[in-house]
mmCIF file of C-alpha atoms in Angstrom:
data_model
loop_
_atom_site.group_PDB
_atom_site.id
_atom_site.type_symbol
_atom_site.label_atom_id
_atom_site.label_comp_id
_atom_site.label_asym_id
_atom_site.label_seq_id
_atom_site.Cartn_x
_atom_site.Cartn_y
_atom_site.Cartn_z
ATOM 1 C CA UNK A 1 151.785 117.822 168.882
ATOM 2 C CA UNK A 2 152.497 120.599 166.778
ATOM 3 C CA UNK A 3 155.766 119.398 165.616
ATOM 4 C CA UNK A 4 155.547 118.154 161.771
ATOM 5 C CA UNK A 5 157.440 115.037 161.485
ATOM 6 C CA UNK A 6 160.011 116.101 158.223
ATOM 7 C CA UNK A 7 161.102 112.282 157.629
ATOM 8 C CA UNK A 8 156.710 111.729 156.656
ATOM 9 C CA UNK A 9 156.808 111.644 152.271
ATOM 10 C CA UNK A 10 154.644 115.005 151.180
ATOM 11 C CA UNK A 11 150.903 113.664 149.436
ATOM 12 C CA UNK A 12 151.658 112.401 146.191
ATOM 13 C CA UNK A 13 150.805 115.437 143.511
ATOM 14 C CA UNK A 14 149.003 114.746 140.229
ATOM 15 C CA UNK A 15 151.612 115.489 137.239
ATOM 16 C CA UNK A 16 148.920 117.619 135.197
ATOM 17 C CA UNK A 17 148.178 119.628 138.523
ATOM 18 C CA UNK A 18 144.636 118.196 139.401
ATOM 19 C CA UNK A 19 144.141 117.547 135.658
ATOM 20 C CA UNK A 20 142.953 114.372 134.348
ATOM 21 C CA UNK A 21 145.807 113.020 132.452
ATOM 22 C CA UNK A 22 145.504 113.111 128.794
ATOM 23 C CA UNK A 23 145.294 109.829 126.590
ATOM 24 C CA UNK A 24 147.679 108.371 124.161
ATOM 25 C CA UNK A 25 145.311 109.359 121.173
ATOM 26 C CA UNK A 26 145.096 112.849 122.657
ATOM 27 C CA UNK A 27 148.274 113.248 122.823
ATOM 28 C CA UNK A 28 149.248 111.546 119.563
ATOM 29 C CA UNK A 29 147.027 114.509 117.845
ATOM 30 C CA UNK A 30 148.353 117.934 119.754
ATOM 31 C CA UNK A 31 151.431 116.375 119.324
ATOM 32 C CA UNK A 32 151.186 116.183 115.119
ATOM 33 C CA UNK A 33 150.362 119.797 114.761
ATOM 34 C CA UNK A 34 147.623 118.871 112.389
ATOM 35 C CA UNK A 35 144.152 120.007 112.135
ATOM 36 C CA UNK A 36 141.801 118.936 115.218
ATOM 37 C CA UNK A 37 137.867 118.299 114.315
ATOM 38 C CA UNK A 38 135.305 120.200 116.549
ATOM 39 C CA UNK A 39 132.861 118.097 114.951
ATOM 40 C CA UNK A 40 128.831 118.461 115.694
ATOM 41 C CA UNK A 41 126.223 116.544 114.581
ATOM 42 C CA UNK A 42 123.881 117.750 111.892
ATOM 43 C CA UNK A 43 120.449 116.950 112.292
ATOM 44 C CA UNK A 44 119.038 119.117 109.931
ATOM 45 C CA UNK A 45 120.080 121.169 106.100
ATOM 46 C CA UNK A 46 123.095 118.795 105.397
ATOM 47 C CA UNK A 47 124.736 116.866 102.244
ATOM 48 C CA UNK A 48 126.524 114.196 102.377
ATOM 49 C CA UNK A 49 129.584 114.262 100.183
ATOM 50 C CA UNK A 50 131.231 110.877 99.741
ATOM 51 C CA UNK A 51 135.631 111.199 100.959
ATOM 52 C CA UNK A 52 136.012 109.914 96.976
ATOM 53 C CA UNK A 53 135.227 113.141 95.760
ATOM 54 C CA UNK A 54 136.289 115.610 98.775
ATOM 55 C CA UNK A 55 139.386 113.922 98.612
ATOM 56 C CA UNK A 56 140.071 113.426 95.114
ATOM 57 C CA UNK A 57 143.449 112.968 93.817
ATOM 58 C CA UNK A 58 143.188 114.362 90.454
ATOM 59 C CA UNK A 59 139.926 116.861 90.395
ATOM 60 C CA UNK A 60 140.702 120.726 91.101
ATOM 61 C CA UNK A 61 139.757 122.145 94.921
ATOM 62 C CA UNK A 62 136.941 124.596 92.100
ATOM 63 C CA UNK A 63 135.889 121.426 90.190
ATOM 64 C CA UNK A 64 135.724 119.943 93.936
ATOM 65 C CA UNK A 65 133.814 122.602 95.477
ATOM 66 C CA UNK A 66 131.711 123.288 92.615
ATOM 67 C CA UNK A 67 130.716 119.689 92.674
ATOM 68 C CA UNK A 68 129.722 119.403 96.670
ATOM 69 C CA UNK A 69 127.729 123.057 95.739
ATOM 70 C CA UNK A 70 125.648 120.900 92.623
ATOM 71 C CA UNK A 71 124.843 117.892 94.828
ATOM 72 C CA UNK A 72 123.535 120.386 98.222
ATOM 73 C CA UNK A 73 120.998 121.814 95.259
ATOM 74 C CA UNK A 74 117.360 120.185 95.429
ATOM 75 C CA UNK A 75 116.387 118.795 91.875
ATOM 76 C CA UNK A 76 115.423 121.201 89.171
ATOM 77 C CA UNK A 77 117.701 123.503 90.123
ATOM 78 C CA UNK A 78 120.021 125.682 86.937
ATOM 79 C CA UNK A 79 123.527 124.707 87.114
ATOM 80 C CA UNK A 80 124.358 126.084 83.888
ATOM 81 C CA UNK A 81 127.188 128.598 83.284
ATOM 82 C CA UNK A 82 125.507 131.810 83.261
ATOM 83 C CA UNK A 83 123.781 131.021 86.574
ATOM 84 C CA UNK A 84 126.781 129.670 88.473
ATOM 85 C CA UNK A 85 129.210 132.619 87.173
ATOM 86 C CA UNK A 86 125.920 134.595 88.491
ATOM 87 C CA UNK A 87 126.447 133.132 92.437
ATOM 88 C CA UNK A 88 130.593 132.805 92.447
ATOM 89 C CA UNK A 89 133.182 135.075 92.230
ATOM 90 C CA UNK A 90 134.719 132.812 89.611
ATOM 91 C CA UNK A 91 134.184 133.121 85.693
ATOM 92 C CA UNK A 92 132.248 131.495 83.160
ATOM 93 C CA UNK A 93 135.945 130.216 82.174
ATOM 94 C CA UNK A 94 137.037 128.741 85.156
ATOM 95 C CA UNK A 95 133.504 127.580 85.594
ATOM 96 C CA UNK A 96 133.134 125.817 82.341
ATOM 97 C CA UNK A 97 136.888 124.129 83.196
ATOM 98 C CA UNK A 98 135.836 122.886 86.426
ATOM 99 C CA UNK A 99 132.220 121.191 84.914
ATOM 100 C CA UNK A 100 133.966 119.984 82.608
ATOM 101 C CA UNK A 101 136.325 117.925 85.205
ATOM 102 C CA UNK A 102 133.374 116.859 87.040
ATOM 103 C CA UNK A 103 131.979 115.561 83.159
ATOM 104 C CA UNK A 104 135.465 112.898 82.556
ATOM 105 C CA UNK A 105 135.094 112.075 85.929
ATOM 106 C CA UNK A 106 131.761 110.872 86.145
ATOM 107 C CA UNK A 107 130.388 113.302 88.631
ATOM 108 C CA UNK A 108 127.999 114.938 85.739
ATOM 109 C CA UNK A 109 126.618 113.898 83.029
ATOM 110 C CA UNK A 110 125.323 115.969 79.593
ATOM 111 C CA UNK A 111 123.379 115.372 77.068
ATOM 112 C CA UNK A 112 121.600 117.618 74.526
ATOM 113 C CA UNK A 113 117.825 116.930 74.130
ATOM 114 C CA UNK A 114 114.982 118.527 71.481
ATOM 115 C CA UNK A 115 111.825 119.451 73.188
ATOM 116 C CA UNK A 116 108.542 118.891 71.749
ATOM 117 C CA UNK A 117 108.640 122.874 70.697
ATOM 118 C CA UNK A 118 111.929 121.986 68.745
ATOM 119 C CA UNK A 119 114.298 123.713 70.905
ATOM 120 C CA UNK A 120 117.537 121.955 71.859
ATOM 121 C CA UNK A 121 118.208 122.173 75.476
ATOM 122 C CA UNK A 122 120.954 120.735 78.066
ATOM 123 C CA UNK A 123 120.061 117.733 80.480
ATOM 124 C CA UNK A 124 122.322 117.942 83.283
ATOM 125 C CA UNK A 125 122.534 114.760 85.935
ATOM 126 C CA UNK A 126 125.039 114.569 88.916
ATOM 127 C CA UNK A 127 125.912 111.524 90.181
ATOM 128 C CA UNK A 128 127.291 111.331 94.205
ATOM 129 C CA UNK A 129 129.053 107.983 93.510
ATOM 130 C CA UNK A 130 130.264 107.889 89.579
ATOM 131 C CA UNK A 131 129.925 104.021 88.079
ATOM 132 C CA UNK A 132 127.733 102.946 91.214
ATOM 133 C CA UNK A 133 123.918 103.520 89.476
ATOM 134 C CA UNK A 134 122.401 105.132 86.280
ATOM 135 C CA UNK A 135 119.332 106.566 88.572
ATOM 136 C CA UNK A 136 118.548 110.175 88.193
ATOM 137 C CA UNK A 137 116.974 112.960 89.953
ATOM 138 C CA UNK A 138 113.326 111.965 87.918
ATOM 139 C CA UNK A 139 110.578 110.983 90.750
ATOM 140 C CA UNK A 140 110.470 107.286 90.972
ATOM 141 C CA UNK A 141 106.893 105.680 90.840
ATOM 142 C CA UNK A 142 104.995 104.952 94.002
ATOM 143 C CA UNK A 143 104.911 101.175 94.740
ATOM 144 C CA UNK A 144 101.163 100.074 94.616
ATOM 145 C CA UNK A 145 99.780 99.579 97.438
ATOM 146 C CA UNK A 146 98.082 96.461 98.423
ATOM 147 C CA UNK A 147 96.062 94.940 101.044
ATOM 148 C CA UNK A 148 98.560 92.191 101.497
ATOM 149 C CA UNK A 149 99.606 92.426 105.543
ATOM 150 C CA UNK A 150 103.609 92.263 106.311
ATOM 151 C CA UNK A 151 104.543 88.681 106.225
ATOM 152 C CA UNK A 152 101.619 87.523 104.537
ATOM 153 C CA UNK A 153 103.091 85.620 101.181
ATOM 154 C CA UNK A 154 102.023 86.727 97.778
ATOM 155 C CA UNK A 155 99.283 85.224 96.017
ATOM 156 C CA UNK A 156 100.114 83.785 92.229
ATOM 157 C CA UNK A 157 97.195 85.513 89.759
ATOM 158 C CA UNK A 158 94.371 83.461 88.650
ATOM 159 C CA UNK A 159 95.018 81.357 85.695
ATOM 160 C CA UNK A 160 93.196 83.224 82.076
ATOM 161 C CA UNK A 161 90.029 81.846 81.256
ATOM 162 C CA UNK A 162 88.248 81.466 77.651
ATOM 163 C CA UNK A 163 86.701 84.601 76.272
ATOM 164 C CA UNK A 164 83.403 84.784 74.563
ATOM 165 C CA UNK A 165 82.639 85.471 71.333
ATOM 166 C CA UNK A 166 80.485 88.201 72.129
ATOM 167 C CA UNK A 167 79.763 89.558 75.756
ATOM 168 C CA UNK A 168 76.447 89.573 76.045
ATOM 169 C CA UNK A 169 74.892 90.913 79.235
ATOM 170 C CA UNK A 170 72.415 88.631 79.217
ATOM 171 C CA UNK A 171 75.060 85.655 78.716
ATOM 172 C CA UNK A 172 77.229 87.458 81.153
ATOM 173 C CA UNK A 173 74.383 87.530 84.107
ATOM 174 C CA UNK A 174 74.081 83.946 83.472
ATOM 175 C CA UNK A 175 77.642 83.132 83.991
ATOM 176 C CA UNK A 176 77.950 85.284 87.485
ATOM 177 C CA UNK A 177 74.394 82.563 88.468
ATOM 178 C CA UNK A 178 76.362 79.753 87.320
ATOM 179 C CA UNK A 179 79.156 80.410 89.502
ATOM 180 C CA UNK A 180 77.431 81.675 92.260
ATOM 181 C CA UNK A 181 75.260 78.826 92.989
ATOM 182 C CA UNK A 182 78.472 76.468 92.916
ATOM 183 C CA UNK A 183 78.922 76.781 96.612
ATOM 184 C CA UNK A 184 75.411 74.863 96.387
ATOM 185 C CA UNK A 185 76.613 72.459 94.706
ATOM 186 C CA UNK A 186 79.821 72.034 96.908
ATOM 187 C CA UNK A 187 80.812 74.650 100.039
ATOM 188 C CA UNK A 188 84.352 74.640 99.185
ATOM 189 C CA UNK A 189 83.628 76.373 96.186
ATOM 190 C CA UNK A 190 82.504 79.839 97.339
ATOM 191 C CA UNK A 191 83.867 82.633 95.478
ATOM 192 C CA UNK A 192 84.599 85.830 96.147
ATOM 193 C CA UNK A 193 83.215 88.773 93.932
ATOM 194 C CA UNK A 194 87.232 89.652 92.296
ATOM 195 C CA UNK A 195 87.342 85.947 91.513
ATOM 196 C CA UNK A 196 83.460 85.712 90.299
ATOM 197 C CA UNK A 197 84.419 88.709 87.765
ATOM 198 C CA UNK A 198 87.319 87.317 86.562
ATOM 199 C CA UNK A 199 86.042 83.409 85.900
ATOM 200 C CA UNK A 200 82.509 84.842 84.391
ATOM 201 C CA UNK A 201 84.122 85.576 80.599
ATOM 202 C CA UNK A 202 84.842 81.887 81.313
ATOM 203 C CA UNK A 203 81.237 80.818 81.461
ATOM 204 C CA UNK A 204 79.748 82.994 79.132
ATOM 205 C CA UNK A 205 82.235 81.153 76.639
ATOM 206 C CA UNK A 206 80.646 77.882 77.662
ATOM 207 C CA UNK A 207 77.101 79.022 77.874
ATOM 208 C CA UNK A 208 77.489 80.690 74.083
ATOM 209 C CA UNK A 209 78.286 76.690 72.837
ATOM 210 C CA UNK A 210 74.681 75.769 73.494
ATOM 211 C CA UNK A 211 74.778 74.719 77.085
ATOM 212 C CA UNK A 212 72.496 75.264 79.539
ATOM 213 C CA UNK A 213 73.684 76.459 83.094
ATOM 214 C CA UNK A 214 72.790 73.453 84.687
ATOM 215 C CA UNK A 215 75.483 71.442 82.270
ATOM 216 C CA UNK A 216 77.887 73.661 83.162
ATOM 217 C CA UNK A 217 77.328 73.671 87.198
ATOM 218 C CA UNK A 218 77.698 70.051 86.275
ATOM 219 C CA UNK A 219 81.328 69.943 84.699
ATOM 220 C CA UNK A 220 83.051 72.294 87.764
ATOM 221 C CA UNK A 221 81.587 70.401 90.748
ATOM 222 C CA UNK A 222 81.834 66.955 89.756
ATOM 223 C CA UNK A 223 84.619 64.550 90.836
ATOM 224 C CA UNK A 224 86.385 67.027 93.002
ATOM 225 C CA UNK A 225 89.476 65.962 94.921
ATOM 226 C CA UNK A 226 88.637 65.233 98.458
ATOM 227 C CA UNK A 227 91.552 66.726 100.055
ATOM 228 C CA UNK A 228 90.861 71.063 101.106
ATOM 229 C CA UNK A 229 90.943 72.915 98.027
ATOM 230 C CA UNK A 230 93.369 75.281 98.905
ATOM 231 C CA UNK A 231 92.555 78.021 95.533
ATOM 232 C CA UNK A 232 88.884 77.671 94.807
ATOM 233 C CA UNK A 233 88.984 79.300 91.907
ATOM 234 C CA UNK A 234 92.104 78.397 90.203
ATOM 235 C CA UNK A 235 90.148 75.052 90.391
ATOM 236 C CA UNK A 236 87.263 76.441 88.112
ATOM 237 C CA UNK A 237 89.654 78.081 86.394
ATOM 238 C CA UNK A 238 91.599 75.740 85.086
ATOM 239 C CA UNK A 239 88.511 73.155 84.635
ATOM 240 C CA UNK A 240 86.616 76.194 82.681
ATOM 241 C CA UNK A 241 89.967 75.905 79.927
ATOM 242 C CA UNK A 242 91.003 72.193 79.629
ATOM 243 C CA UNK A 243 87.475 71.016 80.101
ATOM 244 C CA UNK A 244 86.114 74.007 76.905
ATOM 245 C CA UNK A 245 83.916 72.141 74.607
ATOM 246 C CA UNK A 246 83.828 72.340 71.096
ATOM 247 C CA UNK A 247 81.760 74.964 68.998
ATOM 248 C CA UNK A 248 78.260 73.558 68.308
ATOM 249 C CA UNK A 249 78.011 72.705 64.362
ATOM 250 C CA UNK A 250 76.822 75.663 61.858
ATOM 251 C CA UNK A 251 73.238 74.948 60.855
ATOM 252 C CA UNK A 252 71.585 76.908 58.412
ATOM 253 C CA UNK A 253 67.695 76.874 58.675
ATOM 254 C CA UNK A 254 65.931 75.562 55.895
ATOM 255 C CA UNK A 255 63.410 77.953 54.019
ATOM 256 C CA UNK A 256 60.277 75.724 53.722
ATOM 257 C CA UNK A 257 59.976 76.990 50.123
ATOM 258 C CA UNK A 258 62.810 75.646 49.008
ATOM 259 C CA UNK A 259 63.046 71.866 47.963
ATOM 260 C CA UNK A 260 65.863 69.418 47.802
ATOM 261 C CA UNK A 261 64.457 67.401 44.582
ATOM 262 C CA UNK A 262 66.506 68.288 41.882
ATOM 263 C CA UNK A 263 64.209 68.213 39.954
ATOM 264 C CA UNK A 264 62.349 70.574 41.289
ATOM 265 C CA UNK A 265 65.254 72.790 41.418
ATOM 266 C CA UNK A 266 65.820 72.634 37.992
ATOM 267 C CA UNK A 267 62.648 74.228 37.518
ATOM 268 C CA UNK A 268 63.347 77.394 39.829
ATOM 269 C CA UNK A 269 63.940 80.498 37.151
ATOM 270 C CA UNK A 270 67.230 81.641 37.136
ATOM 271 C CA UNK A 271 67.869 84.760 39.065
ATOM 272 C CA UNK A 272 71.365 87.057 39.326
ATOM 273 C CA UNK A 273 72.180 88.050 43.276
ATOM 274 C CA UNK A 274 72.302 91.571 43.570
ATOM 275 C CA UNK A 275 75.063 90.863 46.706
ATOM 276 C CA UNK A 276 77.688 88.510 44.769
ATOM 277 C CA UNK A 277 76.282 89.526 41.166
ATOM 278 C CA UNK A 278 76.116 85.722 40.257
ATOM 279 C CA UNK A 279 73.589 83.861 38.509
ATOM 280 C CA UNK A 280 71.777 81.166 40.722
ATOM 281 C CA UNK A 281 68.543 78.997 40.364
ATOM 282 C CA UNK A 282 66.005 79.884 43.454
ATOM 283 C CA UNK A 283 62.224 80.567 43.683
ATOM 284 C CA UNK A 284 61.207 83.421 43.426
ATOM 285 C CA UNK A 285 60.933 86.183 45.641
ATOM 286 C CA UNK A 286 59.054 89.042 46.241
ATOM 287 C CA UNK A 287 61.140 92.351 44.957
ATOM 288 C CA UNK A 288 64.974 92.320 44.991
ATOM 289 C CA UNK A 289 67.417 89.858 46.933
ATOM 290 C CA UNK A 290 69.076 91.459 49.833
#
């Protein structure tokens, strides 16, 4: 029982010695001699620095360096000689060489400005990808916000309306009645107040030609389509400019002393107007024209 058979094979024995066994791309790298990345993820304080410029062909490892040091800084920061001789060991010579490399490259740009006090000062701009955009470190303006919801499509702006002549509040109050009782007139047509504001100049400009409110009601509810109206108020809108009725005729009042017989006109002494200094036949009048 104790007797160990010597014709049984011995376990088979891993080749790395209980080691998993490496793979071909493992293998393919120890075996090159070259450099092996311990890499870590950053997930905080990092810069990415596009393999165009790290590994640039014709740029300088200082213009190179220098360059990945501008685009780490936040914006505002001085890159100018003095303060970058200031942080590196390097001088303003080798400095100024190197900026300039990153200038006929594309990775800077530099222009000379005037300020309103008259001084002439340096505007520098690096650029991460040279020829991709003109943008610049300046703040961008905020989108507007809007009470549209997310998928909700955009609604087109109101068509322009006539303006009065004058804006009268009186005429103005008028217009916001006119429109407001249109839902009377038809339900479809209720308005909200943005749409009542912007369609009231419209009104006024009717009510101004010498018709009354009710005329008006009149013109934007009658023969409306009888399918849904969709846009209220482009409706009115567009009825309150193709439908815009003429200016009333001028009238001048008559003065009751006055007379249309010639005759009688040929009588009136001749006075000079003090406004147009011309002579004119009138009756008279009590002092000086004005």
């Amino acid at each position: 029982m104790d007797t160990q058979n010597t014709s049984a094979r011995p376990h088979a024995q891993s080749r790395n010695d209980g080691e998993n066994h490496p793979s071909r791309r493992t293998r393919a790298r120890t075996r090159s001699g070259g450099v092996i990345h311990d890499n870590t993820r950053h997930t905080a304080r990092f810069t990415v620095i596009g393999n165009h410029l790290a590994q640039h062909a014709e740029l300088s490892l200082l213009a190179i360096g220098l360059a990945v040091h501008i685009q780490s800084l936040p914006g505002g920061a001085l890159i100018d000689i003095r303060t970058l001789a200031a942080r590196f060991p390097e001088g303003k010579t080798r400095i100024a060489t190197a900026l300039r490399e990153l200038e006929a490259h594309g990775y800077l740009r530099r222009t000379c400005e005037r300020t309103s006090g008259g001084r002439v000062v340096t505007r520098t701009v690096s650029c991460n990808q040279p020829g991709r955009s003109g943008a610049t470190d300046e703040p961008r303006p905020k989108p507007r916000r809007t009470d549209r919801r997310e998928g909700e499509p955009t609604r087109r702006a109101l068509p322009e309306v006539p303006q009065p002549a004058y804006r009268a509040p009186d005429l103005l109050r008028s217009a916001v009645e006119v429109l407001s009782g249109l839902r009377r007139g038809d339900p479809r047509l209720l308005l909200s107040v943005a749409e009542v504001e912007h369609l009231a100049p419209g009104v006024a400009a009717w009510l101004e030609r010498d018709l009354p409110p009710s005329a008006v009601h009149h013109a934007l509810t009658a023969d409306l389509p009888g399918q849904p109206l969709y846009r209220p108020a482009a409706l009115v809108a567009h009825r309150l400019t193709a439908q815009l009725p003429p200016m009333p005729p001028f009238r001048v009042t008559a003065d009751p002393a006055d007379s249309a017989d010639p005759a009688v006109v040929r009588n009136h002494p001749l006075q000079n107007c003090v406004l147009c200094d011309h002579a004119f036949r009138g009756p008279e009048r009590g002092g000086d024209l004005q």
